[in-house]
Amino acid sequence: MTVQDLDPSAAAGAVVDDVLADLDGSHRGVVVDSPPGAGKSTLVVRAAGHLAAAGERLMIVAQTNEQVDDLIERIAAEHPALTVGRLSAAGYLPPDRVLACPSVKVAQKADDLADRAVVIATAAKWATLSDGSWPWAIVDEAYQMRSDMLLRIAGRFERALFVGDPGQLDPFSSVEVERWAGLTWDPMRSAVAVLLAHNPELPVHRLPVSWRLPASAAPVVSRAFYPFTGFRSGTGPGDRRLEYGAGGMGTSYDHALDEAARSGWALYELPARHALRTDAEAVQATAALAVRVLQRGPVAHSERGSQPVRADRIAIGAAHRDQVAAIRAALGPHGTGITVDTANRLQGREYDVTVVLHPLSGRRDATAFHLESGRLCVLTSRHRHACLVVARAGIPELLDAHPSAEPVRLGVPVRFPDGWEANQAILAHLAQHRVAAHA
Amino acid sequence: MSALAALARLEAVDARRAVPIATVRHCHLADAPLVLIPLRLAGEAAAPLAVMLGTDRADPTLLAVPQPRNRDLRFAFAAELAKVVLEHVEASRGAAEELPPAKDGTERVRYTEAPQVIVPNTGGVAFLRLLGRSTRFRSTEGPHAVEPSVPALGRWATWFAERHDRPGSSLLLAATEALRLHWATGQSALEDGNLAALLGWIDPPDGLDGPAAAARAEDPVRCPPAGPATDPTFDNEVLAPAVAAYDATDGDPRAEERVRAALAGQLTPTWDLVWHAMDLLRALPEGASVPRRWERDRDAFTLFHQTFAEGVPQARRDTAVAAARRLHALERAQDAYDAQRAFDDPLVMAEHRLNGQAFGGVVTEADPTRLDESGKRPKLRPRVRVATEDPVRLDAGTAVCSAERPALKGRIVEYGTGGVLVELTGGLGRKLVPEPGTVPAPGDRVCFTSLTDASFGPARFPEREDTPWTHGGPPAEYVPSDADAAEEWS
Amino acid sequence: MTDTAPALDRLRAGAPPRNHDARTIAALTANPGCARRGLLDAAGVDKDAVARHLGFGTPFGQSQFAITRGNAFEAQVKADGCAELLALLRDRLGLDVGEVGYDDLDDEGGREFRHARTRKLLARALDDAQGTLFDHPLLRLDIGGTPAYLEPDVIAFQLAGRFHVVEIKSFAVVDGQAEPEQVAAAARQAAVYVLALRELVADLGHDPQRVSHEVFLVCPENFSNRPSATPLDVRPQLAVLRRQLDRLTRVDAILNGLPPDLSFALDDGLGAAVRTVEARYAPDCAAGCELAYFCRDEARACGATGALGRGVRDDLGGVDTVEAALDLARGAADPPAELAETAALLRTAARLRAEALGGAA
């Protein structure tokens, strides 16, 4: 029997068992690729318990303070007997959810946490340590960590589990330098890319099931952004439903909402026009759609039961910070509590309903930034129920006219999926769920 | 690019000449920089054809290789070039200024001056980089011995090129880049890469406007390319016959003079252009942070100069640790440079005002003696309200500082129709009443920004012998080998 | 495609279609949004001749120093049945290249004959899976309905049952890196050969995947004449090339909007004829299209913001002309609703510029 034949839980469980078995083996490192919502955090929490149960002192590396606190909360809940240390910078104020965990101790010096079975901190904090060594580390969001950061912290551990999503945005730098192109240790590349370039024998596992994405989204996202590895949804076609308490008023917004509830997707299409990035019409539509969702009293039915979708379960995503600022301003008091952020900052987050301002909407020319597949992947894979995309018409023509004269550097592996192809794949799917503005 | 930069280009199109995009000069200009214009043999990576160089505008030195395929002539050329460059380095260091000792007690000095090299364009920088690469590993003994100055030139050329990568460094400037930092033309960035066309827009000759001067500059017969690539027509019709004649006469001095004259004809117009570019830049007042950045350049120069004797040639490629260190240094330099330019220059700050990270306006209300008494001890927290037309995109709570006086710090309280309310938190003196003149008064023009000039501290990196297994473990030590010295240069 | 062929022939006004080579085919991918270029290329119009006739000939010649160097390098790599190349692949890349047959297809009659012979030798190699080098093979690729003959200076050899294209270039690879633009150009050309070779292999009844997407780039190493070989993955270039060749067969859409008697004959009406077809000029056109200077002149004459760069035009929110954008910035025109935002931004930008420059004066 192959993994594909198993039911989703069994398939995912088999991979997790393999990962834990590898931790007991002799590998110096283990890599786990996790597509959106595939249970990455659950794996980290389980692996932490597994290693701690074996009596190994463990360090955990996350990328942001918020991610650290999320992990602490889950580990403390899952393994209440485990002593956890939270290593932090001087300015850090532990939130209530961390203070509420009796097994957690917060300190600024590693020495003060020497008695802790598990010590958690951001990569930036770990990089300030010049001594101390842990037999095991778990590095979370390892594809979003730059390899120069791994270089700075790798001296602190002997062996490590690297977990992350290869389809999301690559790390970036504020400087443009070509001098390291083709080097296996290029500091601009992701930690996992460099790790595997030097240690090609390390086992790489793939979590096969997205528990977040509904059956309507998993195949679309998988084909567009994970064409070689693929994944499936943990729930079946009828398992999730989005319903509105209030009926629509027949506006085009309502049509888009209804389409999204019915199919999990909607493309709210504005007339073709070249516009500024902060295209007022598109910004207005994006904010209005999110507010409209909220106003119609949505209820999400899923394997977790039936729950109203409140503002904190709705997110709006955009490519640029100025767009985010404009959308926030446009939301107004009716949209209070709705998350609005850039793709970079939405990485790793999960919502019931998302509204996305398409990065290519209104552009005259597609740039590499706009075409980066990871950006669209993040934006279209945050939702449990439905994703509404706002765009001006004309993106297919824009892609069609995109000149492909990217320079090529020797020895740099070709990046897949290609942003152009991924964008086409998503657009082709969205075209089936198109609602024209101002019906 | 931004709308502000785009608008400047439109204005230039309309005015038919370039418009300023800076009000001060953001690069250092030495009193006597070494202008260096290289030409390369077509089809080769870094085979030098000629260099025109010197610190005196009226007296350029021309070095040329009469038969560029001849290896011995090439090394002889490299030795001559080395002599001029190394003399410039030694002549430009000024005195050694004693600094307070470092924390670990070691003595520190800094040269009061540093050598500056100016090339016409980024191609010139790339040429210096490759020239450095092709000469720094040469051995001064054994079967492929070269003059000791040749590998020294290689190490200096490499050092200059690497400093050029660092944002804000002025040790090696490309004239086109320096000009583009200060003026916007009515042509595209690609076309701005042509020094003659760029200068044509900025300062067109009498009787011509920018577009006409730029059009003229694109004709290689009237304006030979600024190198390092030569005009193919010149190669085929002038240079090749001259080189052939040199070969045919077995190196006759008159034949050599013919090659040199041909090359001088190609180089002289660019020589004049680079000096012209410097005149234009020198006419701008120097930005306030320029001396501080030049001081960093002098530090780097002092270190390199003082450790030159015991140093080894720079590695072909960075090791993992060296790469990570360098990236960190470059990112810090970039952040500092971006912030400093904005603080130095209202026209650069205008970019940040347009994208909402800064705002300027007139103070309408001020409460200079306001105290925050919510804590154990009262704190001086004056508030000012600033009326602004700028599109502010700063959330409440964002830390800001004054563009005119960055020591004056505050945070955004609210932003509404009445303007932006800023609570001041620092730069007011130590007492519970502000020092006179620190709090802006109603009617004052102010500008606040979320940019900061304060860089994050230097990061900690492993030693190269501690390179972790994730990055392939410690790299092998560099050992000079005969293979380095024997590397062909053909 | 047969529908448009007569129309395309007419556009050339009786002139023979220009011969495509790998470089010109690769250049088709440079600015696919340009209708002018798409149509002229599909019709096989000699754009260089058109540009020269219009007074915008590009002065690009090649320096004889570069030509000499390139030829010498290629000859050196191929000397003695590609002895240096084989040594390179075996020793430097550690490839298990077994006994190799070498076939030079040069000087063997006309193009059809050489292509037929290439085909025959390739068929044999596909069947017996022997390592085989072909020097001067002649491939064929259908470009918008017209066959183009391609002459890889290049050689295909078999490794583990797959053919690899070898591309010989005379630019230097220094410490493992070369000029990224030159590598990209080489990758695009090699992709053309891979595609042509795949079509031939498929035509011979074999799996086209037997032609690898990994090509070998052979260049001088560092500052020497010694060759180095670097593997290069051309999958992205292949995907782009396929897309754009596919588009060429869609020129009927462009043709439909044009006067039926349009032709690009080299006569007095040429300028007007060329202007009939819309261009999408951008400054980087100069790197890949003979008409670039003509289109630049046209774009500048009508004050197109695109002439200042793609980024500039995008920053202006799609305002197409300099004059219109400046009017918005100066508040001279009452902007239509769809330009209100751009107008507000440009006015703010103009105010900030004036403020900063005024303050300095």
PDB file of N, CA, C and O in Angstrom, chain A residues 235-263:
ATOM      1  N   THR A 235      -9.523  17.343   4.182  1.00  0.00           N
ATOM      2  CA  THR A 235     -10.968  17.240   4.202  1.00  0.00           C
ATOM      3  C   THR A 235     -11.481  17.028   2.788  1.00  0.00           C
ATOM      4  O   THR A 235     -10.815  17.387   1.817  1.00  0.00           O
ATOM      5  N   GLY A 236     -12.663  16.442   2.714  1.00  0.00           N
ATOM      6  CA  GLY A 236     -13.235  16.147   1.406  1.00  0.00           C
ATOM      7  C   GLY A 236     -14.081  17.297   0.893  1.00  0.00           C
ATOM      8  O   GLY A 236     -14.287  18.297   1.596  1.00  0.00           O
ATOM      9  N   PRO A 237     -14.614  17.163  -0.330  1.00  0.00           N
ATOM     10  CA  PRO A 237     -15.351  18.258  -0.973  1.00  0.00           C
ATOM     11  C   PRO A 237     -16.537  18.781  -0.159  1.00  0.00           C
ATOM     12  O   PRO A 237     -16.768  19.976  -0.122  1.00  0.00           O
ATOM     13  N   GLY A 238     -17.272  17.951   0.543  1.00  0.00           N
ATOM     14  CA  GLY A 238     -18.438  18.478   1.255  1.00  0.00           C
ATOM     15  C   GLY A 238     -18.183  18.782   2.717  1.00  0.00           C
ATOM     16  O   GLY A 238     -19.083  19.217   3.447  1.00  0.00           O
ATOM     17  N   ASP A 239     -16.944  18.605   3.150  1.00  0.00           N
ATOM     18  CA  ASP A 239     -16.673  18.679   4.593  1.00  0.00           C
ATOM     19  C   ASP A 239     -16.674  20.091   5.151  1.00  0.00           C
ATOM     20  O   ASP A 239     -16.827  20.287   6.346  1.00  0.00           O
ATOM     21  N   ARG A 240     -16.437  21.070   4.282  1.00  0.00           N
ATOM     22  CA  ARG A 240     -16.423  22.451   4.776  1.00  0.00           C
ATOM     23  C   ARG A 240     -17.490  23.239   4.031  1.00  0.00           C
ATOM     24  O   ARG A 240     -17.628  23.095   2.816  1.00  0.00           O
ATOM     25  N   ARG A 241     -18.156  24.076   4.763  1.00  0.00           N
ATOM     26  CA  ARG A 241     -19.164  24.919   4.142  1.00  0.00           C
ATOM     27  C   ARG A 241     -19.080  26.300   4.742  1.00  0.00           C
ATOM     28  O   ARG A 241     -18.836  26.441   5.944  1.00  0.00           O
ATOM     29  N   LEU A 242     -19.279  27.298   3.901  1.00  0.00           N
ATOM     30  CA  LEU A 242     -19.353  28.670   4.391  1.00  0.00           C
ATOM     31  C   LEU A 242     -20.750  29.163   4.083  1.00  0.00           C
ATOM     32  O   LEU A 242     -21.211  29.077   2.943  1.00  0.00           O
ATOM     33  N   GLU A 243     -21.451  29.611   5.120  1.00  0.00           N
ATOM     34  CA  GLU A 243     -22.814  30.121   4.913  1.00  0.00           C
ATOM     35  C   GLU A 243     -22.901  31.523   5.481  1.00  0.00           C
ATOM     36  O   GLU A 243     -22.188  31.870   6.418  1.00  0.00           O
ATOM     37  N   TYR A 244     -23.811  32.298   4.903  1.00  0.00           N
ATOM     38  CA  TYR A 244     -24.014  33.647   5.409  1.00  0.00           C
ATOM     39  C   TYR A 244     -25.351  33.710   6.134  1.00  0.00           C
ATOM     40  O   TYR A 244     -26.352  33.171   5.643  1.00  0.00           O
ATOM     41  N   GLY A 245     -25.378  34.379   7.285  1.00  0.00           N
ATOM     42  CA  GLY A 245     -26.619  34.537   8.019  1.00  0.00           C
ATOM     43  C   GLY A 245     -27.574  35.470   7.282  1.00  0.00           C
ATOM     44  O   GLY A 245     -28.783  35.269   7.266  1.00  0.00           O
ATOM     45  N   ALA A 246     -27.002  36.473   6.637  1.00  0.00           N
ATOM     46  CA  ALA A 246     -27.829  37.443   5.924  1.00  0.00           C
ATOM     47  C   ALA A 246     -27.711  37.219   4.427  1.00  0.00           C
ATOM     48  O   ALA A 246     -26.626  36.917   3.927  1.00  0.00           O
ATOM     49  N   GLY A 247     -28.823  37.358   3.734  1.00  0.00           N
ATOM     50  CA  GLY A 247     -28.797  37.218   2.285  1.00  0.00           C
ATOM     51  C   GLY A 247     -28.150  38.434   1.647  1.00  0.00           C
ATOM     52  O   GLY A 247     -27.985  39.471   2.297  1.00  0.00           O
ATOM     53  N   GLY A 248     -27.756  38.302   0.376  1.00  0.00           N
ATOM     54  CA  GLY A 248     -27.122  39.423  -0.306  1.00  0.00           C
ATOM     55  C   GLY A 248     -28.164  40.379  -0.846  1.00  0.00           C
ATOM     56  O   GLY A 248     -29.371  40.135  -0.747  1.00  0.00           O
ATOM     57  N   MET A 249     -27.658  41.495  -1.391  1.00  0.00           N
ATOM     58  CA  MET A 249     -28.565  42.463  -1.967  1.00  0.00           C
ATOM     59  C   MET A 249     -28.407  42.502  -3.478  1.00  0.00           C
ATOM     60  O   MET A 249     -28.790  43.469  -4.124  1.00  0.00           O
ATOM     61  N   GLY A 250     -27.794  41.468  -4.005  1.00  0.00           N
ATOM     62  CA  GLY A 250     -27.656  41.388  -5.451  1.00  0.00           C
ATOM     63  C   GLY A 250     -26.570  42.259  -6.030  1.00  0.00           C
ATOM     64  O   GLY A 250     -26.489  42.441  -7.229  1.00  0.00           O
ATOM     65  N   THR A 251     -25.723  42.845  -5.177  1.00  0.00           N
ATOM     66  CA  THR A 251     -24.608  43.633  -5.715  1.00  0.00           C
ATOM     67  C   THR A 251     -23.542  42.688  -6.239  1.00  0.00           C
ATOM     68  O   THR A 251     -23.560  41.483  -5.962  1.00  0.00           O
ATOM     69  N   SER A 252     -22.605  43.269  -6.983  1.00  0.00           N
ATOM     70  CA  SER A 252     -21.532  42.406  -7.493  1.00  0.00           C
ATOM     71  C   SER A 252     -20.668  41.894  -6.330  1.00  0.00           C
ATOM     72  O   SER A 252     -20.117  40.805  -6.397  1.00  0.00           O
ATOM     73  N   TYR A 253     -20.562  42.678  -5.264  1.00  0.00           N
ATOM     74  CA  TYR A 253     -19.857  42.169  -4.084  1.00  0.00           C
ATOM     75  C   TYR A 253     -20.539  40.891  -3.586  1.00  0.00           C
ATOM     76  O   TYR A 253     -19.886  39.900  -3.291  1.00  0.00           O
ATOM     77  N   ASP A 254     -21.877  40.955  -3.507  1.00  0.00           N
ATOM     78  CA  ASP A 254     -22.606  39.789  -3.015  1.00  0.00           C
ATOM     79  C   ASP A 254     -22.436  38.593  -3.947  1.00  0.00           C
ATOM     80  O   ASP A 254     -22.286  37.465  -3.496  1.00  0.00           O
ATOM     81  N   HIS A 255     -22.429  38.871  -5.244  1.00  0.00           N
ATOM     82  CA  HIS A 255     -22.213  37.759  -6.182  1.00  0.00           C
ATOM     83  C   HIS A 255     -20.862  37.112  -5.926  1.00  0.00           C
ATOM     84  O   HIS A 255     -20.729  35.892  -5.943  1.00  0.00           O
ATOM     85  N   ALA A 256     -19.859  37.955  -5.697  1.00  0.00           N
ATOM     86  CA  ALA A 256     -18.527  37.404  -5.444  1.00  0.00           C
ATOM     87  C   ALA A 256     -18.528  36.593  -4.150  1.00  0.00           C
ATOM     88  O   ALA A 256     -17.949  35.502  -4.075  1.00  0.00           O
ATOM     89  N   LEU A 257     -19.199  37.120  -3.130  1.00  0.00           N
ATOM     90  CA  LEU A 257     -19.260  36.406  -1.855  1.00  0.00           C
ATOM     91  C   LEU A 257     -19.957  35.060  -2.027  1.00  0.00           C
ATOM     92  O   LEU A 257     -19.528  34.040  -1.481  1.00  0.00           O
ATOM     93  N   ASP A 258     -21.048  35.083  -2.795  1.00  0.00           N
ATOM     94  CA  ASP A 258     -21.789  33.843  -3.001  1.00  0.00           C
ATOM     95  C   ASP A 258     -20.958  32.822  -3.772  1.00  0.00           C
ATOM     96  O   ASP A 258     -20.945  31.635  -3.457  1.00  0.00           O
ATOM     97  N   GLU A 259     -20.241  33.317  -4.771  1.00  0.00           N
ATOM     98  CA  GLU A 259     -19.379  32.424  -5.545  1.00  0.00           C
ATOM     99  C   GLU A 259     -18.298  31.815  -4.642  1.00  0.00           C
ATOM    100  O   GLU A 259     -17.987  30.629  -4.726  1.00  0.00           O
ATOM    101  N   ALA A 260     -17.751  32.661  -3.773  1.00  0.00           N
ATOM    102  CA  ALA A 260     -16.707  32.176  -2.863  1.00  0.00           C
ATOM    103  C   ALA A 260     -17.270  31.133  -1.893  1.00  0.00           C
ATOM    104  O   ALA A 260     -16.618  30.134  -1.592  1.00  0.00           O
ATOM    105  N   ALA A 261     -18.480  31.360  -1.419  1.00  0.00           N
ATOM    106  CA  ALA A 261     -19.083  30.405  -0.498  1.00  0.00           C
ATOM    107  C   ALA A 261     -19.377  29.091  -1.219  1.00  0.00           C
ATOM    108  O   ALA A 261     -19.182  28.002  -0.670  1.00  0.00           O
ATOM    109  N   ARG A 262     -19.799  29.220  -2.451  1.00  0.00           N
ATOM    110  CA  ARG A 262     -20.163  28.035  -3.220  1.00  0.00           C
ATOM    111  C   ARG A 262     -18.934  27.218  -3.615  1.00  0.00           C
ATOM    112  O   ARG A 262     -18.894  26.009  -3.467  1.00  0.00           O
ATOM    113  N   SER A 263     -17.909  27.918  -4.114  1.00  0.00           N
ATOM    114  CA  SER A 263     -16.799  27.188  -4.747  1.00  0.00           C
ATOM    115  C   SER A 263     -15.477  27.320  -4.002  1.00  0.00           C
ATOM    116  O   SER A 263     -14.506  26.666  -4.341  1.00  0.00           O
TER     117      SER A 263
END
